[in-house]
Tab-separated table of C-alpha atoms in Angstrom:
chain	number	residue	atom	x	y	z
A	1	MET	CA	0.000	0.000	0.000
A	2	HIS	CA	2.811	2.396	0.874
A	3	ALA	CA	4.642	1.567	-2.387
A	4	ALA	CA	1.462	2.174	-4.407
A	5	SER	CA	0.839	5.565	-2.790
A	6	THR	CA	4.478	6.536	-3.353
A	7	PHE	CA	4.214	5.550	-7.018
A	8	THR	CA	0.983	7.550	-7.385
A	9	ARG	CA	2.562	10.677	-5.896
A	10	LEU	CA	5.568	10.254	-8.188
A	11	MET	CA	3.356	10.006	-11.280
A	12	ARG	CA	1.335	13.067	-10.260
A	13	ALA	CA	4.512	15.066	-9.714
A	14	ARG	CA	5.942	14.040	-13.127
A	15	PRO	CA	3.128	14.111	-15.711
A	16	PHE	CA	5.444	13.655	-18.709
A	17	LEU	CA	6.940	10.508	-17.175
A	18	ALA	CA	3.449	9.216	-16.401
A	19	ASP	CA	2.257	9.855	-19.971
A	20	THR	CA	5.367	8.219	-21.403
A	21	LEU	CA	4.694	5.146	-19.288
A	22	LEU	CA	1.058	5.163	-20.479
A	23	ALA	CA	2.199	5.345	-24.115
A	24	ALA	CA	4.618	2.455	-23.621
A	25	VAL	CA	2.026	0.261	-21.877
A	26	SER	CA	-0.576	1.040	-24.573
A	27	ALA	CA	1.885	0.223	-27.368
A	28	VAL	CA	2.948	-3.058	-25.765
A	29	ALA	CA	-0.681	-4.051	-25.138
A	30	TYR	CA	-1.724	-3.261	-28.693
A	31	LEU	CA	1.276	-5.043	-30.236
A	32	GLY	CA	0.642	-8.033	-27.993
A	33	PHE	CA	-2.959	-8.178	-29.161
A	34	PHE	CA	-1.850	-7.911	-32.796
A	35	ALA	CA	0.800	-10.599	-32.302
A	36	VAL	CA	-1.822	-12.976	-30.882
A	37	SER	CA	-4.054	-12.246	-33.871
A	38	ALA	CA	-1.144	-12.966	-36.225
A	39	ALA	CA	-0.486	-16.276	-34.478
A	40	ILE	CA	-4.123	-17.320	-34.770
A	41	SER	CA	-4.734	-16.119	-38.344
A	42	PRO	CA	-2.158	-17.265	-40.922
A	43	GLU	CA	-3.171	-14.461	-43.323
A	44	VAL	CA	-2.061	-11.861	-40.744
A	45	GLU	CA	1.672	-11.420	-40.418
A	46	LEU	CA	3.696	-9.207	-38.112
A	47	THR	CA	7.345	-8.449	-38.704
A	48	TRP	CA	9.677	-6.538	-36.454
A	49	GLY	CA	9.629	-3.628	-38.908
A	50	GLN	CA	5.846	-3.490	-38.890
A	51	ALA	CA	5.834	-3.656	-35.114
A	52	GLY	CA	8.218	-0.703	-34.950
A	53	LEU	CA	6.067	1.357	-37.314
A	54	MET	CA	2.929	0.494	-35.362
A	55	ALA	CA	4.519	1.716	-32.140
A	56	VAL	CA	5.441	5.156	-33.521
A	57	PRO	CA	1.957	6.807	-33.282
A	58	PHE	CA	1.816	6.063	-29.549
A	59	ALA	CA	4.557	8.683	-29.064
A	60	ALA	CA	1.858	11.380	-29.351
A	61	ILE	CA	0.424	10.196	-26.018
A	62	CYS	CA	3.641	11.304	-24.281
A	63	LEU	CA	2.796	14.939	-25.108
A	64	ARG	CA	-0.873	14.932	-24.123
A	65	ARG	CA	-0.416	16.980	-20.930
A	66	LYS	CA	2.971	18.577	-21.538
A	67	TRP	CA	2.119	19.886	-25.012
A	68	LEU	CA	-1.314	18.846	-26.251
A	69	TRP	CA	-1.125	20.628	-29.588
A	70	GLY	CA	2.297	19.116	-30.185
A	71	GLY	CA	0.765	15.661	-29.732
A	72	ILE	CA	-2.064	16.529	-32.140
A	73	ILE	CA	0.385	17.769	-34.763
A	74	LEU	CA	2.557	14.647	-34.324
A	75	SER	CA	-0.468	12.350	-34.798
A	76	LEU	CA	-1.545	14.167	-37.955
A	77	LEU	CA	2.013	14.065	-39.356
A	78	VAL	CA	2.233	10.313	-38.719
A	79	MET	CA	-1.117	9.768	-40.429
A	80	GLY	CA	-0.109	11.995	-43.374
A	81	VAL	CA	3.184	10.165	-43.859
A	82	ALA	CA	1.391	6.804	-43.759
A	83	PHE	CA	-1.176	8.064	-46.270
A	84	PHE	CA	1.257	9.430	-48.827
A	85	VAL	CA	4.276	7.070	-48.371
A	86	GLU	CA	3.135	3.570	-49.293
A	87	PRO	CA	5.967	1.606	-47.594
A	88	LEU	CA	5.121	3.292	-44.284
A	89	VAL	CA	1.445	2.444	-44.300
A	90	GLY	CA	1.961	0.527	-41.037
A	91	LEU	CA	2.235	3.856	-39.243
A	92	ALA	CA	-1.497	4.418	-39.562
A	93	MET	CA	-2.635	1.039	-38.334
A	94	ASP	CA	-3.037	2.130	-34.691
A	95	SER	CA	-2.743	5.924	-34.785
A	96	GLY	CA	-6.411	6.150	-33.814
A	97	ILE	CA	-5.666	5.019	-30.239
A	98	GLY	CA	-3.405	8.004	-29.677
A	99	MET	CA	-6.019	10.304	-31.204
A	100	PHE	CA	-8.708	8.996	-28.856
A	101	VAL	CA	-6.396	9.641	-25.885
A	102	LEU	CA	-5.701	13.179	-27.132
A	103	THR	CA	-9.438	13.803	-27.593
A	104	TYR	CA	-10.123	12.700	-24.035
A	105	THR	CA	-7.285	14.902	-22.767
A	106	ALA	CA	-8.622	17.965	-24.595
A	107	ALA	CA	-12.130	17.449	-23.199
A	108	SER	CA	-10.931	16.789	-19.654
A	109	ARG	CA	-8.409	19.624	-19.407
A	110	LEU	CA	-9.561	22.474	-21.664
A	111	PRO	CA	-12.594	24.764	-21.610
A	112	LEU	CA	-15.427	23.473	-23.789
A	113	ALA	CA	-14.837	25.797	-26.760
A	114	ARG	CA	-11.097	25.107	-26.889
A	115	ALA	CA	-11.685	21.379	-26.392
A	116	LEU	CA	-14.081	21.327	-29.367
A	117	VAL	CA	-11.531	23.146	-31.524
A	118	ALA	CA	-8.786	20.690	-30.552
A	119	SER	CA	-11.045	17.702	-31.239
A	120	ALA	CA	-12.064	19.124	-34.606
A	121	ALA	CA	-8.381	19.646	-35.441
A	122	ILE	CA	-7.894	15.903	-34.856
A	123	TRP	CA	-10.935	14.353	-36.494
A	124	VAL	CA	-11.637	16.573	-39.497
A	125	PRO	CA	-8.290	15.541	-41.099
A	126	VAL	CA	-9.014	11.918	-40.130
A	127	VAL	CA	-12.349	12.023	-41.982
A	128	VAL	CA	-10.645	13.642	-44.972
A	129	PHE	CA	-7.919	10.973	-45.052
A	130	VAL	CA	-10.391	8.082	-44.679
A	131	GLN	CA	-12.669	9.366	-47.407
A	132	SER	CA	-9.701	10.111	-49.649
A	133	ALA	CA	-8.613	6.514	-49.252
A	134	ALA	CA	-11.944	5.447	-50.752
A	135	PHE	CA	-11.335	7.587	-53.810
A	136	ARG	CA	-7.891	6.036	-54.195
A	137	GLY	CA	-9.433	2.653	-54.895
A	138	GLY	CA	-10.921	1.723	-51.560
A	139	ASP	CA	-14.423	0.667	-50.649
A	140	HIS	CA	-16.747	3.635	-50.156
A	141	VAL	CA	-19.069	1.688	-47.880
A	142	THR	CA	-16.206	0.545	-45.685
A	143	SER	CA	-14.762	4.077	-45.566
A	144	THR	CA	-18.117	5.522	-44.550
A	145	LEU	CA	-18.591	2.902	-41.817
A	146	VAL	CA	-15.065	3.522	-40.519
A	147	THR	CA	-15.738	7.280	-40.491
A	148	ILE	CA	-19.007	6.868	-38.593
A	149	LEU	CA	-17.415	4.458	-36.114
A	150	ASN	CA	-14.441	6.772	-35.488
A	151	LEU	CA	-16.672	9.822	-34.979
A	152	ALA	CA	-19.001	7.908	-32.644
A	153	LEU	CA	-16.069	6.672	-30.560
A	154	ALA	CA	-14.516	10.138	-30.580
A	155	ALA	CA	-17.786	11.704	-29.389
A	156	THR	CA	-18.061	9.116	-26.624
A	157	VAL	CA	-14.481	9.698	-25.478
A	158	PHE	CA	-15.015	13.474	-25.620
A	159	TRP	CA	-18.165	13.188	-23.488
A	160	ILE	CA	-16.343	11.056	-20.907
A	161	GLY	CA	-13.527	13.600	-20.692
A	162	TRP	CA	-15.986	16.495	-20.376
A	163	VAL	CA	-17.840	14.720	-17.549
A	164	ILE	CA	-14.555	14.031	-15.768
A	165	ARG	CA	-13.576	17.693	-16.102
A	166	ASN	CA	-16.902	18.888	-14.675
A	167	ARG	CA	-16.615	16.460	-11.813
A	168	ARG	CA	-13.078	17.593	-11.087
A	169	GLU	CA	-14.174	21.238	-11.082
A	170	LYS	CA	-17.051	20.345	-8.775
A	171	VAL	CA	-14.656	18.653	-6.376
A	172	VAL	CA	-12.398	21.713	-6.429
A	173	GLU	CA	-15.392	23.989	-5.834
A	174	LEU	CA	-16.577	21.869	-2.922
A	175	SER	CA	-13.059	21.840	-1.499
A	176	GLU	CA	-12.915	25.636	-1.736
A	177	ARG	CA	-16.288	25.910	-0.063
A	178	ALA	CA	-15.170	23.573	2.683
A	179	ARG	CA	-11.961	25.552	3.156
A	180	PHE	CA	-13.893	28.828	3.228
A	181	ALA	CA	-16.400	27.377	5.685
A	182	GLU	CA	-13.571	26.118	7.885
A	183	GLU	CA	-11.841	29.505	7.804
A	184	ARG	CA	-15.130	31.235	8.564
A	185	GLN	CA	-15.789	28.815	11.412
A	186	GLU	CA	-12.345	29.541	12.829
A	187	ALA	CA	-12.970	33.285	12.501
A	188	LEU	CA	-16.334	32.964	14.227
A	189	ALA	CA	-14.763	30.859	16.962
A	190	ALA	CA	-12.024	33.444	17.440
A	191	GLN	CA	-14.645	36.200	17.556
A	192	ALA	CA	-16.662	34.227	20.082
A	193	VAL	CA	-13.564	33.760	22.224
A	194	ALA	CA	-12.781	37.477	22.011
A	195	ASP	CA	-16.363	38.384	22.930
A	196	GLU	CA	-16.293	35.965	25.833
A	197	GLN	CA	-12.977	37.373	27.005
A	198	ARG	CA	-14.433	40.881	26.966
A	199	ARG	CA	-17.507	39.689	28.851
A	200	ILE	CA	-15.376	37.959	31.471
A	201	ALA	CA	-13.150	41.024	31.715
A	202	ARG	CA	-16.195	43.184	32.385
A	203	GLU	CA	-17.470	40.804	35.048
A	204	LEU	CA	-14.091	40.545	36.752
A	205	HIS	CA	-13.563	44.287	36.619
A	206	ASP	CA	-16.976	45.026	38.090
A	207	VAL	CA	-16.650	42.444	40.843
A	208	VAL	CA	-13.070	43.246	41.821
A	209	ALA	CA	-13.158	47.039	41.414
A	210	HIS	CA	-16.281	47.566	43.509
A	211	HIS	CA	-15.434	45.249	46.362
A	212	ILE	CA	-11.784	46.265	46.538
A	213	SER	CA	-12.826	49.919	46.617
A	214	VAL	CA	-15.197	49.238	49.509
A	215	ILE	CA	-12.508	47.250	51.324
A	216	GLY	CA	-9.992	50.035	50.801
A	217	VAL	CA	-12.296	52.771	52.102
A	218	MET	CA	-13.483	50.764	55.095
A	219	SER	CA	-10.007	49.595	56.085
A	220	GLU	CA	-8.736	53.178	55.902
A	221	GLY	CA	-11.639	54.302	58.101
A	222	ALA	CA	-10.999	51.493	60.562
A	223	LYS	CA	-7.346	52.487	60.822
A	224	ARG	CA	-8.273	56.083	61.624
A	225	VAL	CA	-10.745	55.252	64.407
A	226	LEU	CA	-9.051	52.113	65.725
A	227	ARG	CA	-7.873	53.799	68.939
A	228	THR	CA	-10.492	56.486	69.418
A	229	ASP	CA	-13.600	54.455	68.549
A	230	PRO	CA	-12.963	50.681	68.682
A	231	ASP	CA	-16.645	49.852	68.077
A	232	ALA	CA	-16.714	51.834	64.819
A	233	ALA	CA	-13.447	50.207	63.787
A	234	GLU	CA	-14.924	46.780	64.519
A	235	ASP	CA	-18.006	47.590	62.406
A	236	ALA	CA	-15.791	48.758	59.553
A	237	LEU	CA	-13.675	45.604	59.734
A	238	THR	CA	-16.837	43.491	59.782
A	239	THR	CA	-17.888	45.198	56.570
A	240	VAL	CA	-14.430	44.557	55.125
A	241	ASN	CA	-14.734	40.894	56.032
A	242	GLN	CA	-18.209	40.555	54.506
A	243	THR	CA	-17.169	42.417	51.365
A	244	ALA	CA	-14.104	40.242	50.941
A	245	ARG	CA	-16.197	37.092	51.311
A	246	THR	CA	-18.681	38.389	48.756
A	247	ALA	CA	-15.891	39.219	46.322
A	248	LEU	CA	-14.333	35.788	46.759
A	249	ARG	CA	-17.701	34.080	46.265
A	250	GLU	CA	-18.427	35.979	43.036
A	251	MET	CA	-14.905	35.342	41.764
A	252	ARG	CA	-15.274	31.658	42.562
A	253	ASP	CA	-18.577	31.522	40.652
A	254	ILE	CA	-16.999	33.104	37.574
A	255	LEU	CA	-13.989	30.782	37.702
A	256	THR	CA	-16.263	27.767	38.137
A	257	VAL	CA	-18.064	28.665	34.928
A	258	LEU	CA	-14.729	29.041	33.149
A	259	ARG	CA	-13.468	25.666	34.332
A	260	GLN	CA	-16.633	23.740	33.532
A	261	GLY	CA	-17.397	25.379	30.192
A	262	ARG	CA	-20.781	25.887	28.671
A	263	ASP	CA	-20.988	22.558	26.878
A	264	GLU	CA	-20.251	20.252	29.773
A	265	GLY	CA	-23.567	20.817	31.429
A	266	GLY	CA	-22.051	20.636	34.917
A	267	ALA	CA	-24.390	21.439	37.757
A	268	ALA	CA	-22.391	24.200	39.360
A	269	ASP	CA	-23.644	25.410	42.702
A	270	LEU	CA	-23.811	29.061	41.635
A	271	GLU	CA	-25.743	31.914	43.153
A	272	PRO	CA	-28.157	33.787	40.862
A	273	GLN	CA	-26.723	36.696	38.927
A	274	PRO	CA	-27.496	40.099	40.466
A	275	THR	CA	-30.460	41.982	39.001
A	276	VAL	CA	-32.252	45.296	39.438
A	277	ASP	CA	-33.760	43.892	42.625
A	278	SER	CA	-30.221	43.600	44.020
A	279	LEU	CA	-29.657	47.355	43.821
A	280	ARG	CA	-30.959	47.900	47.325
A	281	SER	CA	-28.278	45.661	48.809
A	282	LEU	CA	-25.681	47.394	46.624
A	283	VAL	CA	-26.846	50.781	47.940
A	284	ALA	CA	-26.672	49.471	51.504
A	285	GLN	CA	-23.151	48.214	50.926
A	286	THR	CA	-22.132	51.625	49.575
A	287	LYS	CA	-23.610	53.276	52.656
A	288	ASP	CA	-21.550	50.938	54.815
A	289	ALA	CA	-18.495	52.198	52.941
A	290	GLY	CA	-19.260	55.699	54.238
A	291	VAL	CA	-21.040	57.248	51.252
A	292	PRO	CA	-24.636	58.360	51.912
A	293	VAL	CA	-26.820	57.108	49.064
A	294	GLN	CA	-30.468	57.877	48.356
A	295	TYR	CA	-32.327	55.197	46.381
A	296	THR	CA	-35.416	56.218	44.376
A	297	VAL	CA	-37.768	54.147	42.209
A	298	ARG	CA	-40.108	55.876	39.790
A	299	GLY	CA	-42.948	54.462	37.739
A	300	GLU	CA	-44.709	51.143	37.894
A	301	GLU	CA	-42.206	48.303	38.056
A	302	TYR	CA	-42.155	45.714	35.288
A	303	PRO	CA	-39.820	42.755	34.694
A	304	LEU	CA	-36.669	43.332	32.673
A	305	PRO	CA	-34.884	40.739	30.522
A	306	THR	CA	-32.179	38.934	32.475
A	307	GLY	CA	-29.334	40.407	30.436
A	308	VAL	CA	-30.662	43.950	30.733
A	309	SER	CA	-31.230	43.546	34.459
A	310	LEU	CA	-27.649	42.331	34.987
A	311	ALA	CA	-26.310	45.195	32.837
A	312	VAL	CA	-28.250	47.724	34.924
A	313	TYR	CA	-26.832	46.298	38.143
A	314	ARG	CA	-23.251	46.286	36.834
A	315	ILE	CA	-23.549	49.862	35.561
A	316	ALA	CA	-24.820	51.020	38.950
A	317	GLN	CA	-22.085	49.027	40.693
A	318	GLU	CA	-19.339	50.590	38.570
A	319	ALA	CA	-20.788	54.087	38.999
A	320	LEU	CA	-20.952	53.726	42.784
A	321	THR	CA	-17.437	52.299	42.781
A	322	ASN	CA	-16.227	55.434	40.990
A	323	THR	CA	-18.098	57.526	43.565
A	324	ILE	CA	-16.308	55.759	46.409
A	325	LYS	CA	-12.915	56.205	44.747
A	326	HIS	CA	-13.175	59.699	43.266
A	327	ALA	CA	-16.045	61.704	44.782
A	328	GLY	CA	-14.305	62.689	47.994
A	329	PRO	CA	-15.048	62.280	51.728
A	330	GLN	CA	-18.048	64.637	51.930
A	331	ALA	CA	-19.819	63.432	48.801
A	332	ARG	CA	-23.368	62.199	48.698
A	333	ALA	CA	-24.851	59.961	46.017
A	334	GLY	CA	-28.191	59.108	44.543
A	335	VAL	CA	-29.533	56.189	42.505
A	336	VAL	CA	-32.704	56.718	40.459
A	337	VAL	CA	-34.464	53.805	38.786
A	338	ASP	CA	-37.161	54.964	36.358
A	339	TYR	CA	-39.614	52.463	34.858
A	340	GLY	CA	-40.789	54.589	31.935
A	341	GLU	CA	-43.466	53.646	29.429
A	342	ALA	CA	-41.061	53.707	26.473
A	343	GLU	CA	-37.704	53.114	28.128
A	344	PHE	CA	-36.036	52.043	31.329
A	345	ARG	CA	-33.566	54.502	32.864
A	346	ILE	CA	-31.056	54.309	35.658
A	347	ALA	CA	-29.099	57.317	36.859
A	348	VAL	CA	-26.301	57.349	39.410
A	349	GLY	CA	-25.039	60.756	40.481
A	350	ASP	CA	-22.937	62.229	43.240
A	351	SER	CA	-21.951	65.607	44.608
A	352	GLY	CA	-18.235	64.985	44.504
A	353	HIS	CA	-15.475	66.051	42.148
A	354	GLY	CA	-14.895	63.036	39.929
A	355	ALA	CA	-12.462	63.338	37.028
A	356	PRO	CA	-14.073	64.576	33.787
A	357	VAL	CA	-14.638	62.060	30.995
A	358	VAL	CA	-13.214	62.745	27.586
A	359	SER	CA	-15.066	61.835	24.405
A	360	GLY	CA	-15.121	58.151	23.613
A	361	PHE	CA	-14.665	57.030	27.216
A	362	SER	CA	-10.968	56.645	26.730
A	363	GLY	CA	-10.223	57.423	30.338
A	364	GLY	CA	-10.835	54.019	31.896
A	365	HIS	CA	-11.931	50.444	31.365
A	366	GLY	CA	-14.856	50.861	33.746
A	367	LEU	CA	-16.578	53.485	31.598
A	368	ILE	CA	-15.853	51.459	28.481
A	369	GLY	CA	-17.423	48.426	30.119
A	370	MET	CA	-20.530	50.401	31.097
A	371	ARG	CA	-20.961	51.662	27.566
A	372	GLU	CA	-20.541	48.137	26.137
A	373	ARG	CA	-23.148	46.768	28.536
A	374	ALA	CA	-25.622	49.465	27.514
A	375	THR	CA	-25.102	49.175	23.755
A	376	LEU	CA	-25.216	45.378	23.976
A	377	TYR	CA	-28.977	45.643	24.534
A	378	GLY	CA	-29.722	48.616	22.342
A	379	GLY	CA	-29.273	51.170	25.113
A	380	THR	CA	-27.254	54.344	25.497
A	381	LEU	CA	-24.935	55.605	28.206
A	382	GLU	CA	-23.949	59.140	29.136
A	383	ALA	CA	-21.349	59.893	31.783
A	384	GLY	CA	-19.646	63.083	32.828
A	385	PRO	CA	-19.469	65.962	35.310
A	386	ARG	CA	-22.698	67.855	36.025
A	387	PRO	CA	-22.916	71.601	35.445
A	388	GLY	CA	-23.707	72.290	39.099
A	389	GLY	CA	-20.959	70.046	40.379
A	390	GLY	CA	-20.691	66.341	40.903
A	391	TYR	CA	-20.783	63.491	38.448
A	392	LEU	CA	-23.627	61.690	36.669
A	393	VAL	CA	-23.879	58.316	34.937
A	394	GLU	CA	-27.140	57.689	33.107
A	395	ALA	CA	-28.124	54.620	31.082
A	396	ARG	CA	-31.283	54.205	29.036
A	397	PHE	CA	-32.700	50.960	27.649
A	398	PRO	CA	-35.680	50.556	25.326
A	399	LYS	CA	-38.523	48.817	27.087
A	400	ASN	CA	-38.443	46.062	24.443
A	401	ALA	CA	-34.647	45.822	24.385
A	402	HIS	CA	-34.775	42.035	24.428
A	403	LEU	CA	-36.776	42.097	21.161
A	404	GLN	CA	-34.357	44.301	19.269
A	405	GLY	CA	-31.505	41.798	18.999
A	406	VAL	CA	-28.019	42.069	20.315
A	407	THR	CA	-25.650	44.517	18.697
A	408	ARG	CA	-21.943	44.707	19.247
């Protein structure tokens, strides 16, 4: 099996060698058949000279892929010499085999129009020579039958070659489609990985940034009042402990999802994702960090899609985290949740002196993440300093955001 595959690769890499071998095998097979006929029929004789002449036309097969028109010209020259030079009539005895091979090659390797021209260049002279032989003393009926038989065989061989060519082109087309589909699948997989990485980065940033900010503020407060007010320091450290545990639990949940993967179907013991209903506990946690926060709900509450609800929570969490870090010690904050008839709005503002936001949210990953969460569900996000002082983050979502499709 290994030797056969090696031989096949060698023949494909050297088409001229393969065609030469085909010509030699065809010549030997034909001469063997003729020799058997000569042995059976006493009226048929085969000399070494005749055998040599009969083998000459097979040389055209050697050129069928290297130089097709050269093979056609060689076949016609051999037939012309045999027709006009009487002692060399043996040249024409088997030249038709080479012509059939050349016809097949033209049909299987050339476009249809060029293949028809090449085939006509072969068989029109053949018809002329055969019919001319009848006028030189031959049998007209026999010449006509030979012409019809040759043309029928030539048409059959041409059709086979044309079918093979179409099938080969179809295989190439299917291979290209498969390659394109594979490349597209790889691109989609890479895009999915990139999207998932961004999603995980947002989740990790929101979880870590908020909780670490609370821990930092509370630990600093505990250090300041540790000697003067031990009870307040103990309360602050209790908040630090609870916040750290919450951060570790949320981090563990995210990492569990990463380890198990979506397709494994593992039954991870995960807590539900935070939603709009979790904002009250978030506000309470911010108050524990030392920032007074007023929480206001407007309008008649209605359920939000899970993704939108999580986005709202994360936006509020990031905004309050920025308040803790940048607003200053005397700042106050407010969270407004507005269940409007046409859109849902959440606004988080403070009275501090947060850093201004340049166009495009290029100042930090947190603002970029908030904008991505909003636009993911067809919403908008505005963030920046307020004219009267302080800082405001406002996100708006269409009421039917879950029906609008996801945009990235």
